[in-house]
CSV table of N, CA and C in Angstrom, one decimal:
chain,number,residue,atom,x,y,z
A,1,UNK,N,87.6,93.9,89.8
A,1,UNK,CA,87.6,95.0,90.8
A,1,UNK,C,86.4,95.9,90.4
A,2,UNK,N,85.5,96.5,91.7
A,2,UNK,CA,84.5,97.0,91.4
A,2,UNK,C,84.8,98.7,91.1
A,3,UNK,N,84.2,99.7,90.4
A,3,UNK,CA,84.8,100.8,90.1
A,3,UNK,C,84.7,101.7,91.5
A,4,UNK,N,84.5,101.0,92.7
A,4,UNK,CA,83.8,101.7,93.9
A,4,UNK,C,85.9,101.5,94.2
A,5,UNK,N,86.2,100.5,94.1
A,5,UNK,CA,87.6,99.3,95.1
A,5,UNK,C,88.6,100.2,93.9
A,6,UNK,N,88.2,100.5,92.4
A,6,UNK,CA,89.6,101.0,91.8
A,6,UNK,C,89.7,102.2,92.3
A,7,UNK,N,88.6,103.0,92.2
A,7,UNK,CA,88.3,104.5,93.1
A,7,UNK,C,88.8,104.7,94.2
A,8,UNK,N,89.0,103.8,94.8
A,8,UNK,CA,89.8,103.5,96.7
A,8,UNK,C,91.1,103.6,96.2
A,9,UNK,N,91.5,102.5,95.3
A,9,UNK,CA,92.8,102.1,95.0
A,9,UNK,C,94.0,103.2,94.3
A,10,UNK,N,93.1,104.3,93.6
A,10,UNK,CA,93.8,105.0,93.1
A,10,UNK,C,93.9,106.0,93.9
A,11,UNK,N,93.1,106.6,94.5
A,11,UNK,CA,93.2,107.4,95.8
A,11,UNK,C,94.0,107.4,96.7
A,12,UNK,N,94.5,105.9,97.5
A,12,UNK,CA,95.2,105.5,98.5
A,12,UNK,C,96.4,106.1,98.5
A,13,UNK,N,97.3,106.7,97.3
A,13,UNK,CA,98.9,107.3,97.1
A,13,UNK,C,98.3,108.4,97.9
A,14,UNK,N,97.2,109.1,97.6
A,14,UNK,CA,97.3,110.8,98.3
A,14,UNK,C,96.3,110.7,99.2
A,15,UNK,N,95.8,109.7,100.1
A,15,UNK,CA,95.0,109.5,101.1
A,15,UNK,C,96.7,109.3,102.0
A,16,UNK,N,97.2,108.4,102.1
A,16,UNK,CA,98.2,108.4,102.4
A,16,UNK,C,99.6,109.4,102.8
A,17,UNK,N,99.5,110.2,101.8
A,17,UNK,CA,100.0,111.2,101.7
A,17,UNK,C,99.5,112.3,103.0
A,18,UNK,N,98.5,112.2,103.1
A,18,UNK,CA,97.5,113.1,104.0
A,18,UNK,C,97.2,112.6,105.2
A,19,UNK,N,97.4,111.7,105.7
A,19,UNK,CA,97.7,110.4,106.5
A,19,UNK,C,99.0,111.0,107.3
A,20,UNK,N,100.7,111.1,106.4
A,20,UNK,CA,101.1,111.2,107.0
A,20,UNK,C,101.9,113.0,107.2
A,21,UNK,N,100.8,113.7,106.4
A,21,UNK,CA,101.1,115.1,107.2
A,21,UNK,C,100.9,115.4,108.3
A,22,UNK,N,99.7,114.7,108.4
A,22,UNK,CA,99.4,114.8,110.6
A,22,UNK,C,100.0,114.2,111.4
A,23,UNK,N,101.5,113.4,110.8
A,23,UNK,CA,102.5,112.9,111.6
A,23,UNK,C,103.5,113.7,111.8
A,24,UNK,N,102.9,114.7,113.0
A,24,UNK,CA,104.2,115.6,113.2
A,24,UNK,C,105.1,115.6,114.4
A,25,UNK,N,105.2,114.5,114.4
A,25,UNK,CA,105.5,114.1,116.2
A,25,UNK,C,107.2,113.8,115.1
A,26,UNK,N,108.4,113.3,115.8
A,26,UNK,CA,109.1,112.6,115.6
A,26,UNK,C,109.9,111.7,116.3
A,27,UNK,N,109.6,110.3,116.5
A,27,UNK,CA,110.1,109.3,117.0
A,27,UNK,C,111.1,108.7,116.8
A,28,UNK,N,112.0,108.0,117.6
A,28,UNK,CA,113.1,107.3,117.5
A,28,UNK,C,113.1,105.6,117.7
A,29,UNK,N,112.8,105.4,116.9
A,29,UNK,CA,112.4,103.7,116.8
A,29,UNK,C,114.0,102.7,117.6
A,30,UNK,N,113.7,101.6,118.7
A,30,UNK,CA,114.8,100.8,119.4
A,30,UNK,C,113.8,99.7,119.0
A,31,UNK,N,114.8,98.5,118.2
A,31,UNK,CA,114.8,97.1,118.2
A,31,UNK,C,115.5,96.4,119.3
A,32,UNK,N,114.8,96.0,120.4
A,32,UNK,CA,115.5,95.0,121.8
A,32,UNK,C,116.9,93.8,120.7
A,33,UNK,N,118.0,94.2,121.3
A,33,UNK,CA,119.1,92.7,120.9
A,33,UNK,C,118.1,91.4,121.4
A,34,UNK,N,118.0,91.1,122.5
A,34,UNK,CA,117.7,90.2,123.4
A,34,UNK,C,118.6,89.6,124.4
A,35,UNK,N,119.3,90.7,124.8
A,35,UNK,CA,120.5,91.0,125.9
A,35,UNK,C,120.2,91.7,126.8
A,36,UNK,N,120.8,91.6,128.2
A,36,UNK,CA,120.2,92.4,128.7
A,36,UNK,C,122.0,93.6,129.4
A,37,UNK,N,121.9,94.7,130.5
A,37,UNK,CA,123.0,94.9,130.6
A,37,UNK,C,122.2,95.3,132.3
A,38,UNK,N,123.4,95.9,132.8
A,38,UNK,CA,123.1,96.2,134.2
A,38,UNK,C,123.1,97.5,133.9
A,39,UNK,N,122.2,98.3,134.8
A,39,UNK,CA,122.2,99.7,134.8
A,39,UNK,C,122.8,100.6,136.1
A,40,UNK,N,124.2,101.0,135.8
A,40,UNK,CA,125.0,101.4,136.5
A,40,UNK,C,124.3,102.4,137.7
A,41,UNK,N,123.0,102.9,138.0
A,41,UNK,CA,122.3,103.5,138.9
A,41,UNK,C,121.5,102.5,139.8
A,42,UNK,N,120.6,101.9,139.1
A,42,UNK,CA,120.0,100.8,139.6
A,42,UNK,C,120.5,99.9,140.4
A,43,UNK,N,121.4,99.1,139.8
A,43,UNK,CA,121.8,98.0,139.6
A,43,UNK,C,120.7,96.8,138.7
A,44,UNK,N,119.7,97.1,138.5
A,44,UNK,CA,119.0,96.0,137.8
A,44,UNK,C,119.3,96.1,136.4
A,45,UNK,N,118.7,94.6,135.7
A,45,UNK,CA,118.6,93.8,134.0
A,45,UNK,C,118.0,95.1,133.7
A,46,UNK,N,118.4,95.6,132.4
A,46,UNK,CA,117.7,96.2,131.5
A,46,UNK,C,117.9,95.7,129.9
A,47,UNK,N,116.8,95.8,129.1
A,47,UNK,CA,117.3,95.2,127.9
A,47,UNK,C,117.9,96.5,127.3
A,48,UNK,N,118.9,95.7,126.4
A,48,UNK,CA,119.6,96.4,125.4
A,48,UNK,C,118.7,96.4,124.1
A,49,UNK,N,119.2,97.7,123.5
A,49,UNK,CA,118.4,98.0,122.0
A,49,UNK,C,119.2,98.3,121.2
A,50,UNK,N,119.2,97.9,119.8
A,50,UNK,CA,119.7,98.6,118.5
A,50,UNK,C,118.8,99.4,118.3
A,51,UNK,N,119.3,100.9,117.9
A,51,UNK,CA,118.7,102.1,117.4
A,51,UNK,C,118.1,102.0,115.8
A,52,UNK,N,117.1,101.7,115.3
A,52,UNK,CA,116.7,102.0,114.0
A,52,UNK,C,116.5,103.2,113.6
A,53,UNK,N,116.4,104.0,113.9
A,53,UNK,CA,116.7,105.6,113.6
A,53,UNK,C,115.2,106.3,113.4
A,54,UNK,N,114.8,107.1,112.5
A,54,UNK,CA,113.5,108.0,113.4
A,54,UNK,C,113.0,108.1,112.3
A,55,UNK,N,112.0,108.3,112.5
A,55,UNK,CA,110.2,107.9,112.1
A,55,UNK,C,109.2,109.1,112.1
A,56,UNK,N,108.4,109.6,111.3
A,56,UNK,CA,107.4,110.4,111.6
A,56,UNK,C,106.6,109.9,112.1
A,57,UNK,N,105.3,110.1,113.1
A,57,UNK,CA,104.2,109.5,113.9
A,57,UNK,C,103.3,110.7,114.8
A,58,UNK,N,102.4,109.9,115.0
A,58,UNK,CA,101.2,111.0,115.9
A,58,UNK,C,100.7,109.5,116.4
A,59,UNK,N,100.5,110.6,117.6
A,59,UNK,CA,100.1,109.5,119.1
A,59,UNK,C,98.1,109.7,119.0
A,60,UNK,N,97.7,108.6,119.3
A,60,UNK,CA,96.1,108.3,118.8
A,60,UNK,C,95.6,108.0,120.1
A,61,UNK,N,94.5,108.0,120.5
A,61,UNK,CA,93.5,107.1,121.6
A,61,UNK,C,93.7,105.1,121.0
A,62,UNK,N,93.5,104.8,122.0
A,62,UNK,CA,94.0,103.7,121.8
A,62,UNK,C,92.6,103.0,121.1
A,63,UNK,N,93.1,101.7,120.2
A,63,UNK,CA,92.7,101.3,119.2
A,63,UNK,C,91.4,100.3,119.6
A,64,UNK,N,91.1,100.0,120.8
A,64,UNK,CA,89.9,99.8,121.1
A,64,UNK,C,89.0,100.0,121.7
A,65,UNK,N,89.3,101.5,122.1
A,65,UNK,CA,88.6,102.2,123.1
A,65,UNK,C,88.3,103.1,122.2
A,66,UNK,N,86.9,104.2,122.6
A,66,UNK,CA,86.7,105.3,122.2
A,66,UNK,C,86.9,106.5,123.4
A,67,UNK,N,87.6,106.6,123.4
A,67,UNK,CA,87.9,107.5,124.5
A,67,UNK,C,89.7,107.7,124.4
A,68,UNK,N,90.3,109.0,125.4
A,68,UNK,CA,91.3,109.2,125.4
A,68,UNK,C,92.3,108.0,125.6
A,69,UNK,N,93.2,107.9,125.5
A,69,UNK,CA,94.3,106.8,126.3
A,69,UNK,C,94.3,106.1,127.3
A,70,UNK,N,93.7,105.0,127.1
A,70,UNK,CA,93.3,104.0,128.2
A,70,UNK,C,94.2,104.1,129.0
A,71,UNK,N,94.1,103.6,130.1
A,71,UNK,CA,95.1,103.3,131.4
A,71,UNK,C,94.1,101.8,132.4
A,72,UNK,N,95.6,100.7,132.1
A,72,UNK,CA,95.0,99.5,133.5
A,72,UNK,C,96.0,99.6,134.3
A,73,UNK,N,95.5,98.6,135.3
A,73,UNK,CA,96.7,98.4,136.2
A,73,UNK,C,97.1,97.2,136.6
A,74,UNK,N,98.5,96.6,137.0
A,74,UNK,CA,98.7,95.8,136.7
A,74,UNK,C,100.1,96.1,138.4
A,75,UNK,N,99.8,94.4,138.5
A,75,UNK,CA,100.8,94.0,140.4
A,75,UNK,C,102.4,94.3,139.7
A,76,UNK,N,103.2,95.3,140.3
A,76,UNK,CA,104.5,95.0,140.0
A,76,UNK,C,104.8,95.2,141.3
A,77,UNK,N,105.1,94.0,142.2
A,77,UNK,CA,106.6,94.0,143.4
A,77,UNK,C,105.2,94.2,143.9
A,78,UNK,N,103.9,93.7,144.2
A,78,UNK,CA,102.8,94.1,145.3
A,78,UNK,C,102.2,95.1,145.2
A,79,UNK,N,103.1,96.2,143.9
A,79,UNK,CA,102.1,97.5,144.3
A,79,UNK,C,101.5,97.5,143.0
A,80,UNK,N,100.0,98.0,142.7
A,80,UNK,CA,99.4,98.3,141.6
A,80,UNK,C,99.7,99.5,140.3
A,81,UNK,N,100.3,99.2,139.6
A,81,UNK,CA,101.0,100.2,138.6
A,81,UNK,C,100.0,100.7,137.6
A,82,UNK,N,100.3,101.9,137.1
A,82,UNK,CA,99.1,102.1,135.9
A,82,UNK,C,100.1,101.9,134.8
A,83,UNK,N,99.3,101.0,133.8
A,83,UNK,CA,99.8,100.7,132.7
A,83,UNK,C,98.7,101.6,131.5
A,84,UNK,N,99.7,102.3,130.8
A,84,UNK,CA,99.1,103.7,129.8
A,84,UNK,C,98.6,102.5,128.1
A,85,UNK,N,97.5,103.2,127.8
A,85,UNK,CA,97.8,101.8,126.4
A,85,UNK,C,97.0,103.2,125.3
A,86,UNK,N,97.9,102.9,124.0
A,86,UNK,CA,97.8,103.7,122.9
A,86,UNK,C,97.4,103.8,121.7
A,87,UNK,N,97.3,104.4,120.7
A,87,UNK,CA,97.6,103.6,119.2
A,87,UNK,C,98.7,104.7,118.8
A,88,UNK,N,99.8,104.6,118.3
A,88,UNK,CA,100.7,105.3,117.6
A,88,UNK,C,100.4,104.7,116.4
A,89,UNK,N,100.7,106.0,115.4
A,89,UNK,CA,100.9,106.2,114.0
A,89,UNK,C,101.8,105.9,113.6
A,90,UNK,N,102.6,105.4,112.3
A,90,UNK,CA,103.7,106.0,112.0
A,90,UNK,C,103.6,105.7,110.2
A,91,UNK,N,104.1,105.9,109.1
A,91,UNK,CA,104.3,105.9,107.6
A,91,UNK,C,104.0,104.0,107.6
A,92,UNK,N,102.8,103.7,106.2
A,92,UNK,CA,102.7,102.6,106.5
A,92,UNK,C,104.4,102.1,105.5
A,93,UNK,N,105.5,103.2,105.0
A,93,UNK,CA,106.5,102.3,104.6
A,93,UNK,C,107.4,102.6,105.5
A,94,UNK,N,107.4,102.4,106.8
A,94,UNK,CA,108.6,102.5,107.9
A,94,UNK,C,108.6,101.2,107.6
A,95,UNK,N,109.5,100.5,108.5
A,95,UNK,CA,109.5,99.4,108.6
A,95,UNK,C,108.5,98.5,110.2
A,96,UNK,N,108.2,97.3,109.7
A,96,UNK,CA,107.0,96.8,110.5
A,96,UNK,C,107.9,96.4,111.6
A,97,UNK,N,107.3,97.1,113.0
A,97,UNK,CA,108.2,96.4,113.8
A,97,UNK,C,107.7,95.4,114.7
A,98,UNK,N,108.4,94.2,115.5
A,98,UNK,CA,108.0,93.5,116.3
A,98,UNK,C,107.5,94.0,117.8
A,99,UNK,N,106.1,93.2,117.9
A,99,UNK,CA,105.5,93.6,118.8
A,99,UNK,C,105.6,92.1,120.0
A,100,UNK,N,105.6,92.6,121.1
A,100,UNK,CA,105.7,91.6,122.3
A,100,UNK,C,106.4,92.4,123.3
A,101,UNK,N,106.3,91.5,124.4
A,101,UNK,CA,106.8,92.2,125.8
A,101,UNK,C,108.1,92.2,125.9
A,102,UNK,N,108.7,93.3,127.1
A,102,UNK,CA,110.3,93.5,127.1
A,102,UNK,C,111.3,92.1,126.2
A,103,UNK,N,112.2,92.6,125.9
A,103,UNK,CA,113.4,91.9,124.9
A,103,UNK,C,112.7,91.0,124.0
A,104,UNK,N,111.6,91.6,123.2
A,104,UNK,CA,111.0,91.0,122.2
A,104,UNK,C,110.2,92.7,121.4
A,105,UNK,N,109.5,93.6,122.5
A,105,UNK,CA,108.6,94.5,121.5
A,105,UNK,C,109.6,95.6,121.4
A,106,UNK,N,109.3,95.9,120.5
A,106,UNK,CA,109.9,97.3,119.9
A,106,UNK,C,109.6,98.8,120.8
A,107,UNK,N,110.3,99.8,120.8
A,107,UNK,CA,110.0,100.5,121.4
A,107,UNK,C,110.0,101.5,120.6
A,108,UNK,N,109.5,103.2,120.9
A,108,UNK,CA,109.5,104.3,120.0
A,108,UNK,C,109.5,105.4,121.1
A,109,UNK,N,110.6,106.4,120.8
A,109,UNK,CA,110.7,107.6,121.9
A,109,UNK,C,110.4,108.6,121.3
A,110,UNK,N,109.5,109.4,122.1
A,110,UNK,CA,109.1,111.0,120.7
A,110,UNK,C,110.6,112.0,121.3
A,111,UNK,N,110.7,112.3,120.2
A,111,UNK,CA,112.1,112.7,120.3
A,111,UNK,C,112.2,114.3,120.0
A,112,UNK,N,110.8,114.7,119.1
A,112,UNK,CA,110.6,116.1,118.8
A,112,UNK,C,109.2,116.4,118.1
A,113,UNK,N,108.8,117.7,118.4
A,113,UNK,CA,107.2,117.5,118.6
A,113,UNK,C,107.4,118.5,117.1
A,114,UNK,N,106.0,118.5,116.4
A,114,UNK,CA,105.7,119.6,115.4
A,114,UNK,C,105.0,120.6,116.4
A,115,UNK,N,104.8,122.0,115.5
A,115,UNK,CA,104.3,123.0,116.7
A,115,UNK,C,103.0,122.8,117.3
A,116,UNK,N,102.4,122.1,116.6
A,116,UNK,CA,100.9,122.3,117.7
A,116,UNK,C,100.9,120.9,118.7
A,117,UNK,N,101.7,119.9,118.8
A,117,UNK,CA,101.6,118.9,119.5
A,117,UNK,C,101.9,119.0,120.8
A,118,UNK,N,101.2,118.1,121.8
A,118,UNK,CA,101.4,118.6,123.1
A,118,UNK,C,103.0,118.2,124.1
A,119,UNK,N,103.2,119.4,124.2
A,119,UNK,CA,104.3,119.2,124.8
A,119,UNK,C,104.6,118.0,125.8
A,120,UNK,N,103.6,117.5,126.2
A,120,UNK,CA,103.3,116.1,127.4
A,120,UNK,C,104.3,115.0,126.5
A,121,UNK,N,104.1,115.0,125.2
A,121,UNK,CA,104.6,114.0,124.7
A,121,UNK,C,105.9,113.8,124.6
A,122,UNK,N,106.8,115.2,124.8
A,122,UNK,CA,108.1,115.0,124.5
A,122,UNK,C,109.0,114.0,125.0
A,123,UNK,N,109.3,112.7,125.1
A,123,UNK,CA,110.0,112.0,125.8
A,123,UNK,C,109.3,110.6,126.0
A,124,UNK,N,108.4,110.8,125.8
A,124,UNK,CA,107.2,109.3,126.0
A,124,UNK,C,107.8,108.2,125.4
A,125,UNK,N,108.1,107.4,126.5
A,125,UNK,CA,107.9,106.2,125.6
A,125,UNK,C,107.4,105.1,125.6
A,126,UNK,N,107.1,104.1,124.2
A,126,UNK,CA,106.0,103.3,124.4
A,126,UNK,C,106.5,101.7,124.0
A,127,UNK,N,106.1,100.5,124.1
A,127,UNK,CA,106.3,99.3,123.6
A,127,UNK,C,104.9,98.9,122.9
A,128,UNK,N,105.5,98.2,121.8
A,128,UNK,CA,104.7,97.7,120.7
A,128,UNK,C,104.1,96.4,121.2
A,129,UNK,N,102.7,96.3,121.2
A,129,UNK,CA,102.4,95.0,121.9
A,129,UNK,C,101.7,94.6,120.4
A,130,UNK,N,101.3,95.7,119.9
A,130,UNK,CA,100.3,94.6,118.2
A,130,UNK,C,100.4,95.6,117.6
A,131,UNK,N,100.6,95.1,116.1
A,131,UNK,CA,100.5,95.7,115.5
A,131,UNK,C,99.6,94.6,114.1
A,132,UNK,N,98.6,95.7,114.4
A,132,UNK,CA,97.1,95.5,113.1
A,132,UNK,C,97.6,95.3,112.0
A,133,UNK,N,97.1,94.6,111.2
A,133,UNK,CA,97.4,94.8,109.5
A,133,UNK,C,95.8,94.9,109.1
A,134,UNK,N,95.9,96.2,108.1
A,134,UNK,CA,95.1,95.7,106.9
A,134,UNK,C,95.4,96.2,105.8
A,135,UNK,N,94.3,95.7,104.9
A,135,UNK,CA,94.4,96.5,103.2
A,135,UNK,C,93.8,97.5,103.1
A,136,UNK,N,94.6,98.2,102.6
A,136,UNK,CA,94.7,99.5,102.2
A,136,UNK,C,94.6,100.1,103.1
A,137,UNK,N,95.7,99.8,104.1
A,137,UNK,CA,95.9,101.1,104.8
A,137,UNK,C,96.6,102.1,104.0
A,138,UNK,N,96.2,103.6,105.4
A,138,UNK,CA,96.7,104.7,105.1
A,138,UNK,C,97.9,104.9,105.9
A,139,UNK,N,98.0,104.4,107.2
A,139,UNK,CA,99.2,104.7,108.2
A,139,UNK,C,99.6,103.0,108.8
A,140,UNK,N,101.0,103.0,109.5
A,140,UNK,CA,101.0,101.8,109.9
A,140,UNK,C,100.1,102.2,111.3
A,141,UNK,N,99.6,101.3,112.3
A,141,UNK,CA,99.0,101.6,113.6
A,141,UNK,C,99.7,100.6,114.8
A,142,UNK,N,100.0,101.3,115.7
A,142,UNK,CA,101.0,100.6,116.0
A,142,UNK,C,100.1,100.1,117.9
A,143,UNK,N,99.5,99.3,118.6
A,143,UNK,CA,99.5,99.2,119.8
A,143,UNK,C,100.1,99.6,120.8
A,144,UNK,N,100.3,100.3,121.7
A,144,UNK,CA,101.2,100.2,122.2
A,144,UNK,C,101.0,100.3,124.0
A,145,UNK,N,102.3,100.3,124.9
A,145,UNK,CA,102.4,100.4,126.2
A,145,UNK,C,103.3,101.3,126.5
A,146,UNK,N,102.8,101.9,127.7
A,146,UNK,CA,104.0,103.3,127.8
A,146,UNK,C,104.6,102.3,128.9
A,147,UNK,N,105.8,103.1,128.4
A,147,UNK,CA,107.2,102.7,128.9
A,147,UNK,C,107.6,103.6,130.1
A,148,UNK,N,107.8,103.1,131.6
A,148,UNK,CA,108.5,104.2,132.5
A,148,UNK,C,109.9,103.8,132.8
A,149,UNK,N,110.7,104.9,132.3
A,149,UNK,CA,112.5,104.5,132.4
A,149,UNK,C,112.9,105.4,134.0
């Protein structure tokens, strides 16, 4: 190891650390069963979720754009929907969740803001379509798709 990579290495505990003070959001992480149930207003399939319980995180511009929060759009029922796309933060020791489309990706609801976050966020929710890996990260990074319930 070069003294540049142990210098990285020893660093990483309180790069990390610093990493996740600016996660002041707090999210409620849903793993999909792969069930679905009826929704007693609708009447339509919705998937069911087990609750894995809540997370620190901060919502990013999404991970291959430079610019704010992408938005495409995409045919649902004929009409053109905007589909929101992100990067969420969260501790890289939460647990890694699975990413894919309904009754497969994971979802995350901001459930309570720290004081300077924008209020827009309260309630957002998103589905995990990738999640990145590398070495030596400082945060996990999470892909994602906003969710309209």
């Amino acid at each position: 190891m070069t003294a540049f990579a142990a210098a990285i290495t020893g660093a990483l505990p309180a790069m990390r650390a610093h990493a996740e003070s600016l996660m002041t959001l707090t999210l409620r992480a849903y793993r999909p069963t792969g069930t679905t149930t009826t929704d007693p207003v609708t009447g339509l399939k919705v998937p069911v979720f087990d609750d894995m319980g809540l997370t620190p995180g901060k919502v990013q511009a999404a991970s291959d754009q430079n610019k704010d929060t992408g938005t495409r759009y995409e045919m649902v029922g004929g009409v053109s929907r905007p589909i929101g796309t992100a990067s969420w933060h969260i501790p890289i020791s939460s647990p890694v969740p699975t990413a894919g489309p309904p009754l497969l990706g994971w979802e995350y609801v901001v459930v309570a803001l720290g004081p300077l976050d924008d209020p827009a966020l309260l309630n957002q929710r998103a589905r995990v379509v990738n999640v990145p890996a590398k070495s030596k990260a400082t945060a996990r990074r999470l892909d994602v798709q906003e969710v309209k319930r």
